[in-house]
mmCIF file of N, CA and C in Angstrom:
data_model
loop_
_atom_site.group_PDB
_atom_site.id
_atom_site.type_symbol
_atom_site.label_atom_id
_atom_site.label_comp_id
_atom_site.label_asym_id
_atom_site.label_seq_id
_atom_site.Cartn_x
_atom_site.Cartn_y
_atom_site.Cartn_z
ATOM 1 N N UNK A 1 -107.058 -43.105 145.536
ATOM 2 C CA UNK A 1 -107.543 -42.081 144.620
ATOM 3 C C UNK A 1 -109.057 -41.986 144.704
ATOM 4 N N UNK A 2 -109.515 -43.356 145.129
ATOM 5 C CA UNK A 2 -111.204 -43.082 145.275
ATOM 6 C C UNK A 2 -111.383 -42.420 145.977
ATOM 7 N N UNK A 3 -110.927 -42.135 147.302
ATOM 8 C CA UNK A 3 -111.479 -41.604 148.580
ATOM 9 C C UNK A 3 -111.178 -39.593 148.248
ATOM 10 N N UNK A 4 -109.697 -39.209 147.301
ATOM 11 C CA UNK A 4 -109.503 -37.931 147.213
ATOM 12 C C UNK A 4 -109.570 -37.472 145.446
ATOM 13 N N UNK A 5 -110.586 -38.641 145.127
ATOM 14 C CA UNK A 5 -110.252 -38.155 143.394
ATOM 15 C C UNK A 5 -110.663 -36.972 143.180
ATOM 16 N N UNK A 6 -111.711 -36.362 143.327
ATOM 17 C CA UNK A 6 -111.445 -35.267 142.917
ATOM 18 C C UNK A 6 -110.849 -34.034 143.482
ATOM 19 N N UNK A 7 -110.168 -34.326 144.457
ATOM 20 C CA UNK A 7 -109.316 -33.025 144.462
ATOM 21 C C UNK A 7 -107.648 -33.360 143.905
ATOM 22 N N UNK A 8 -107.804 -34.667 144.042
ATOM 23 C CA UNK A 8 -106.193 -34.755 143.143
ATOM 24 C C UNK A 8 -106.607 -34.722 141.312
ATOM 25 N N UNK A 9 -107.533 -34.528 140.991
ATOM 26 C CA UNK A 9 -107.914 -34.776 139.769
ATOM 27 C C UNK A 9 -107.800 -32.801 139.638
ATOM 28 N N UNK A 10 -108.017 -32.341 140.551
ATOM 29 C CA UNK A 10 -108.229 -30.927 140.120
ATOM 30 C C UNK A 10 -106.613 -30.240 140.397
ATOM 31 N N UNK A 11 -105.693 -30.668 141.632
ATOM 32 C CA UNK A 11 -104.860 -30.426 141.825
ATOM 33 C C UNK A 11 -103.749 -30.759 140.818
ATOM 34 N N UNK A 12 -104.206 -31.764 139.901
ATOM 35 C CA UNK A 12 -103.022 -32.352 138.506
ATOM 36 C C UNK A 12 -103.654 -31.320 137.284
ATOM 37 N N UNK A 13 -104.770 -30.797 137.265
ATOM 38 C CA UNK A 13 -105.262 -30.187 136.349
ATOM 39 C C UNK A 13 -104.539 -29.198 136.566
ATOM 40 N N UNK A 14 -104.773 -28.560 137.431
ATOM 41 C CA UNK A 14 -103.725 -27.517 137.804
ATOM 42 C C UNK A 14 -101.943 -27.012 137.264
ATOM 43 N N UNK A 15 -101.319 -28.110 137.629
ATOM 44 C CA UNK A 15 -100.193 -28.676 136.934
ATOM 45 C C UNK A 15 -100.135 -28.820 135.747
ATOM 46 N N UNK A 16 -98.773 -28.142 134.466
ATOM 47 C CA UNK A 16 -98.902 -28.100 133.544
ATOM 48 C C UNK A 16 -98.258 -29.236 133.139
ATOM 49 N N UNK A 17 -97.621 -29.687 134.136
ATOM 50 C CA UNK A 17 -96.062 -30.762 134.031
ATOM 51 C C UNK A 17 -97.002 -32.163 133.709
ATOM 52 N N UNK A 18 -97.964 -32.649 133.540
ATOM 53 C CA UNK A 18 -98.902 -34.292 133.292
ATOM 54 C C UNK A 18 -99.319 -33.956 131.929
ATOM 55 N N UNK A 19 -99.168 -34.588 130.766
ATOM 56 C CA UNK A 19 -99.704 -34.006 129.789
ATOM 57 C C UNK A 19 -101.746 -34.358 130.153
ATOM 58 N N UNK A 20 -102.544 -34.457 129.615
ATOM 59 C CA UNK A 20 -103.850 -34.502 129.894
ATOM 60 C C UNK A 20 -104.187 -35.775 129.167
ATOM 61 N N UNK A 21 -103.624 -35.712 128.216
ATOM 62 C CA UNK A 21 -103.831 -37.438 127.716
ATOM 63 C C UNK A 21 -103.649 -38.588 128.676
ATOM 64 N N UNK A 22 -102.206 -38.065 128.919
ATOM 65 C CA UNK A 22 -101.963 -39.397 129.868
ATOM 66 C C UNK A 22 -102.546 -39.812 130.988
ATOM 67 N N UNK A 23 -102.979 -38.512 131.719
ATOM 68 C CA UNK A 23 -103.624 -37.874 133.020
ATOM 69 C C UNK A 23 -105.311 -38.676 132.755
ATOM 70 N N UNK A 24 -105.876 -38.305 131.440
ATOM 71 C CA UNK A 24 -107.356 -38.809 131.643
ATOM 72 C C UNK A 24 -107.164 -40.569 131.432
ATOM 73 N N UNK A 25 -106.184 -40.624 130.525
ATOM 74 C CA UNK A 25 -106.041 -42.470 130.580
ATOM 75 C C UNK A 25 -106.291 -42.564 132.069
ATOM 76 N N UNK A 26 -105.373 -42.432 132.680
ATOM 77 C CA UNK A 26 -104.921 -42.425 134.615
ATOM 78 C C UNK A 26 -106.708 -42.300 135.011
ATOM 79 N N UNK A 27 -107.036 -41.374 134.773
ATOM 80 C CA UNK A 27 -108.561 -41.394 135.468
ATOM 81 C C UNK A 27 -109.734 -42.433 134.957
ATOM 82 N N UNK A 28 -109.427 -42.758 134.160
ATOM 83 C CA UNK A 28 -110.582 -43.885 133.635
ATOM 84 C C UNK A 28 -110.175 -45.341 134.228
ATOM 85 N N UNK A 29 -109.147 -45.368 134.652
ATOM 86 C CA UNK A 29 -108.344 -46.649 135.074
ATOM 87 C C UNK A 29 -108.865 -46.930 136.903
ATOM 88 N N UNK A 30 -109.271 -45.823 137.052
ATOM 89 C CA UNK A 30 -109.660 -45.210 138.764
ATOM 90 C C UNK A 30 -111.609 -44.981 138.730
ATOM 91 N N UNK A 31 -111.709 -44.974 139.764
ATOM 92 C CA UNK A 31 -113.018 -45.227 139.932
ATOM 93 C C UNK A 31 -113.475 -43.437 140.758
ATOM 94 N N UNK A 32 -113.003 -42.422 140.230
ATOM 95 C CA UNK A 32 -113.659 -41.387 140.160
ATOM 96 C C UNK A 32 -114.923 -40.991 139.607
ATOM 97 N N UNK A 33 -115.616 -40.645 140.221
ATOM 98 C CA UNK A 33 -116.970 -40.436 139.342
ATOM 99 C C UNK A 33 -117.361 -39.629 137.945
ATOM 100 N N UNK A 34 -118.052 -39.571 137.181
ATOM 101 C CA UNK A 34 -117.692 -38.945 136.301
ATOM 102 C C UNK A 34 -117.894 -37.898 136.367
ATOM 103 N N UNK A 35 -119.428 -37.135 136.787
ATOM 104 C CA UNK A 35 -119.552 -35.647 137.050
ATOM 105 C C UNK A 35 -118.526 -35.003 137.958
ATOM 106 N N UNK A 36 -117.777 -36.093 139.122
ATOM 107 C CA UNK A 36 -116.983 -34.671 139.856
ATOM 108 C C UNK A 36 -115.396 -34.917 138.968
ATOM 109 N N UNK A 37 -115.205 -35.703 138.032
ATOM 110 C CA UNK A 37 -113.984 -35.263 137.433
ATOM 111 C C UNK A 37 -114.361 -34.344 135.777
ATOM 112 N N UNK A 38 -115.567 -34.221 135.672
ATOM 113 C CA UNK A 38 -116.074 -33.344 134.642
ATOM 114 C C UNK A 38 -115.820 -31.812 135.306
ATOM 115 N N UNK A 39 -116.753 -31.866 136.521
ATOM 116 C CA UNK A 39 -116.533 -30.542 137.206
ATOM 117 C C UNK A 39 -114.916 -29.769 137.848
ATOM 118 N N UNK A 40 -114.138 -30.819 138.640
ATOM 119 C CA UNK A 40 -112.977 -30.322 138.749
ATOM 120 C C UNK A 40 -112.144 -30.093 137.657
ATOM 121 N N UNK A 41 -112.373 -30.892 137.005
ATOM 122 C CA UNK A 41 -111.241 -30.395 135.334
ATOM 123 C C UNK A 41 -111.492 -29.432 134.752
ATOM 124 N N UNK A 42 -112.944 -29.085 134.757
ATOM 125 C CA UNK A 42 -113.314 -28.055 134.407
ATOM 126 C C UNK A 42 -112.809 -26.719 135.093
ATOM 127 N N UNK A 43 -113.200 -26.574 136.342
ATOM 128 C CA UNK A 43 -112.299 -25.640 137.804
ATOM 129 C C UNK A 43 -110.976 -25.704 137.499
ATOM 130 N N UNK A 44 -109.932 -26.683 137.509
ATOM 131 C CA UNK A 44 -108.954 -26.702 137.459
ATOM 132 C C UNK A 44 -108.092 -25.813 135.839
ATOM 133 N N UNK A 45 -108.865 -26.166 135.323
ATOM 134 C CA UNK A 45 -108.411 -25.683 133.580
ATOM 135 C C UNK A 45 -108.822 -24.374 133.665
ATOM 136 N N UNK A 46 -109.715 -23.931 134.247
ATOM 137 C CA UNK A 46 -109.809 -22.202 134.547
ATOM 138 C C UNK A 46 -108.752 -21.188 134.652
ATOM 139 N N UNK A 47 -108.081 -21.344 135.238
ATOM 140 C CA UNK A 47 -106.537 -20.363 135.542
ATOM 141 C C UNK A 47 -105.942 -20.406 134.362
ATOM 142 N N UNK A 48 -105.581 -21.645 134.187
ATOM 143 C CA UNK A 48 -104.577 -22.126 132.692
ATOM 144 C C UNK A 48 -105.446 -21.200 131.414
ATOM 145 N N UNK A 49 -106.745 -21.288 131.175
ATOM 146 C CA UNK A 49 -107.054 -21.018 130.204
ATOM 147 C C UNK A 49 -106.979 -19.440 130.271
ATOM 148 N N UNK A 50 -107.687 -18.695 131.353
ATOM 149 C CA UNK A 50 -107.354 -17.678 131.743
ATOM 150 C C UNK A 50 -105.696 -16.939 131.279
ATOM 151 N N UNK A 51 -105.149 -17.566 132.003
ATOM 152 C CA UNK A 51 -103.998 -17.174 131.728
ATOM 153 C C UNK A 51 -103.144 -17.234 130.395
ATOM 154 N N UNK A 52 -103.827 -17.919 129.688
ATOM 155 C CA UNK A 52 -103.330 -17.976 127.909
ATOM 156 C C UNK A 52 -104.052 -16.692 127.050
ATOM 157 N N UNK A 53 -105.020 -16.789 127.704
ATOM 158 C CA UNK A 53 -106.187 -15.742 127.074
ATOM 159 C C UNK A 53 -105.357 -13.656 127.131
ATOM 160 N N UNK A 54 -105.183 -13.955 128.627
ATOM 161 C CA UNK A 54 -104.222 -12.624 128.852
ATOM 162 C C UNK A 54 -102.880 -12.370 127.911
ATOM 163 N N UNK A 55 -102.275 -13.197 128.266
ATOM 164 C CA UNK A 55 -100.978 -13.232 127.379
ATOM 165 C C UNK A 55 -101.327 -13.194 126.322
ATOM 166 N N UNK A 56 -102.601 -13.569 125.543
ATOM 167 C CA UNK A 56 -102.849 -13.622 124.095
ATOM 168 C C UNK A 56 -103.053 -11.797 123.843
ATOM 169 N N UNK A 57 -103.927 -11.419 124.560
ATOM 170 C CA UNK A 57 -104.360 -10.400 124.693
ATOM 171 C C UNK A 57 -103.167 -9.023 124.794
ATOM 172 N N UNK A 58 -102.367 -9.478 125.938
ATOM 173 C CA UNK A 58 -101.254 -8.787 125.814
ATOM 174 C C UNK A 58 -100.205 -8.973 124.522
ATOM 175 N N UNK A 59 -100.261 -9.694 124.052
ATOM 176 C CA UNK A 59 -99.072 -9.673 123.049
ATOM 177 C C UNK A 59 -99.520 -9.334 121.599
ATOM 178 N N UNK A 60 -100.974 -9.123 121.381
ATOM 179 C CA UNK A 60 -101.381 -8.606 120.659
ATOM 180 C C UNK A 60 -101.840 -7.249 121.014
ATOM 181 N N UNK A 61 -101.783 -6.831 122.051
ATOM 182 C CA UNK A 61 -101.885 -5.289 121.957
ATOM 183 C C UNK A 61 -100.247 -4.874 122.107
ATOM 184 N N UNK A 62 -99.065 -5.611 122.337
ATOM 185 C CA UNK A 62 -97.930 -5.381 121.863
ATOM 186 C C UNK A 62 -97.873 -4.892 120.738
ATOM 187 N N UNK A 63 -98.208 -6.038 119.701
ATOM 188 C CA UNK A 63 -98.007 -6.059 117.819
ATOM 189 C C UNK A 63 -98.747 -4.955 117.663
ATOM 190 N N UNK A 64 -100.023 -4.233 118.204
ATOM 191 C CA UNK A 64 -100.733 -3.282 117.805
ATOM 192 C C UNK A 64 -99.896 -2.359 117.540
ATOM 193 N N UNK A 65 -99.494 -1.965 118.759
ATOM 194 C CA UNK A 65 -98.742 -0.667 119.482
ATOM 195 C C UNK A 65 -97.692 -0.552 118.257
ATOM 196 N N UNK A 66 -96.530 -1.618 118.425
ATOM 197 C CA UNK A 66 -95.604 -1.452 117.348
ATOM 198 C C UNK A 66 -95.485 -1.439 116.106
ATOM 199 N N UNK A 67 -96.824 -2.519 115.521
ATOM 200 C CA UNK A 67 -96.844 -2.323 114.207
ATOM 201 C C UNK A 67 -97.665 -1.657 113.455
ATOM 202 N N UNK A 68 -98.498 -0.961 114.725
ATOM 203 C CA UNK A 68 -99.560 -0.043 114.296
ATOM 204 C C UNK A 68 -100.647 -0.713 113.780
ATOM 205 N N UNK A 69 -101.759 -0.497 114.557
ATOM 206 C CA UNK A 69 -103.178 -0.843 114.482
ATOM 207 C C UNK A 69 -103.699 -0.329 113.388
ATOM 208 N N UNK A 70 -104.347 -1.421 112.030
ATOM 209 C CA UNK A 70 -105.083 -0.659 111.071
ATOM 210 C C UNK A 70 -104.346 -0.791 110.147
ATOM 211 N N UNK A 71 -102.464 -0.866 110.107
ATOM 212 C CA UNK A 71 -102.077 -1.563 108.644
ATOM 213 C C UNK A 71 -101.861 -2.673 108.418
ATOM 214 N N UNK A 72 -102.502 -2.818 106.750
ATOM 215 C CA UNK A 72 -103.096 -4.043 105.860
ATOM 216 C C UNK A 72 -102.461 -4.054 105.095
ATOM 217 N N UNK A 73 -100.986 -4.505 105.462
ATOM 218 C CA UNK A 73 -99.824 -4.803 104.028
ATOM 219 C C UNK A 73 -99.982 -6.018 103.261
ATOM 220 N N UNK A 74 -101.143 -6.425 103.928
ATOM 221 C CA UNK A 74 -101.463 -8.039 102.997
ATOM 222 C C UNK A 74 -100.436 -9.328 104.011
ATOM 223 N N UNK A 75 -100.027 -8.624 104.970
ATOM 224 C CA UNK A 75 -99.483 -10.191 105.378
ATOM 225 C C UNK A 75 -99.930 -10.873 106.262
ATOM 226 N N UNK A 76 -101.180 -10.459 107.206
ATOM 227 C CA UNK A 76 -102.133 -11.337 107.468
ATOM 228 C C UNK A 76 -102.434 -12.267 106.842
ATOM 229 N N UNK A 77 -103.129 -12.079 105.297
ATOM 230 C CA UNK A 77 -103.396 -12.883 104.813
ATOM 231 C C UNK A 77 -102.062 -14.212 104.633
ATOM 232 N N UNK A 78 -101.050 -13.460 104.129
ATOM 233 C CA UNK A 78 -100.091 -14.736 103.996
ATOM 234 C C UNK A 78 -100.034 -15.387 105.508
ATOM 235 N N UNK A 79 -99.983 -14.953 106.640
ATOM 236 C CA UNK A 79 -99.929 -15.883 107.826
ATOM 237 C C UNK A 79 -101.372 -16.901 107.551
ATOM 238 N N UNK A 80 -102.456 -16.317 107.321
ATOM 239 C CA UNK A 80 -103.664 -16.909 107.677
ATOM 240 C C UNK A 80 -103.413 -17.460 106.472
ATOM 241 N N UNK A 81 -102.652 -17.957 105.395
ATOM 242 C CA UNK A 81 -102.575 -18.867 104.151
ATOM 243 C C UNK A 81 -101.514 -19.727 104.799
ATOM 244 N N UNK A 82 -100.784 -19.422 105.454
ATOM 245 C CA UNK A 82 -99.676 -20.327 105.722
ATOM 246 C C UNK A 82 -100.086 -21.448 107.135
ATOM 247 N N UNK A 83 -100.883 -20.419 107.662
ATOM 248 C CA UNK A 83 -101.260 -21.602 109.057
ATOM 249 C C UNK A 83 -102.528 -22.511 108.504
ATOM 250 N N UNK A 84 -103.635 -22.344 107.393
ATOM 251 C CA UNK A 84 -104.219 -22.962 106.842
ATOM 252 C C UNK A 84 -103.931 -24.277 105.887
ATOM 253 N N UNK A 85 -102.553 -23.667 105.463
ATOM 254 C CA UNK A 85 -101.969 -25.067 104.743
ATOM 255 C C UNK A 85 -100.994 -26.060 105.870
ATOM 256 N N UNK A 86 -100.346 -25.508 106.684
ATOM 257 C CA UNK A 86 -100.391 -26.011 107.507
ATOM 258 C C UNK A 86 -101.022 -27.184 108.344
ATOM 259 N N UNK A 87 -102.696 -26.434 109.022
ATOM 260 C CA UNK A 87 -104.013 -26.842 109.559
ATOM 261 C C UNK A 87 -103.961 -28.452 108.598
ATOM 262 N N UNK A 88 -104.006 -28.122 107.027
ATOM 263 C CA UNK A 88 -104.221 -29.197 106.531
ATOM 264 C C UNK A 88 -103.500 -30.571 106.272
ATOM 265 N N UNK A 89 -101.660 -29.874 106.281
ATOM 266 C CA UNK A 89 -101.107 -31.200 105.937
ATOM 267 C C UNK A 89 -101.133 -31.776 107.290
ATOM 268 N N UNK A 90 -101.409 -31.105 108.362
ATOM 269 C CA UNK A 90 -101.180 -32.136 109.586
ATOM 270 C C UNK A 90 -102.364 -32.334 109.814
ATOM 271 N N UNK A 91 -103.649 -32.459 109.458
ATOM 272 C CA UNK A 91 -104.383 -33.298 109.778
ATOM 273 C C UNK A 91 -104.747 -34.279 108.971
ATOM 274 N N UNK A 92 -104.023 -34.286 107.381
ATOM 275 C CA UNK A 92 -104.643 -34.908 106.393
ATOM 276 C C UNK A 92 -103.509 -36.687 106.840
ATOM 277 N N UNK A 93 -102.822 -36.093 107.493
ATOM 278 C CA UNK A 93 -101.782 -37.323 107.393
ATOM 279 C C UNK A 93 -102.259 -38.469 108.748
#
């Protein structure tokens, strides 16, 4: 892993199938350097993030389209009350 860490460090980044926890344990255990596994993770997480960003994008100009852009029946707010209490019991625990 010393001799190809960072391109297997960028090639697992890549991969959704390693969770990243386990993956950076794995890299601290290895003698990769730190700037080129800062930089490939960084490269590597590009697409992925990219690609969440679109789909975000698309599926909210879905909800636009159908539920019509601009009405305020008040249930935003109940989502944005419900994912806030949420936010809290799982981090308070």
């Amino acid at each position: 892993i010393e001799e190809e860490g960072a391109r297997i460090v960028f090639l697992l980044r890549l991969s959704p199938l390693v969770p990243f926890a386990i993956s950076n344990y794995l890299y601290g255990l290895t003698r990769v350097p730190f700037g080129s596994y800062v930089a490939v993770s960084w490269a590597g997480m590009l697409p992925g993030t990219f690609a969440y960003v679109y789909l975000g994008g698309g599926a909210r100009a879905t909800i636009d389209a159908v539920g019509g852009a601009g009405t305020d029946d008040g249930s935003k707010l109940v989502l944005y009350g419900v994912g806030a209490v949420a936010t809290l019991l799982a981090t308070s625990q």
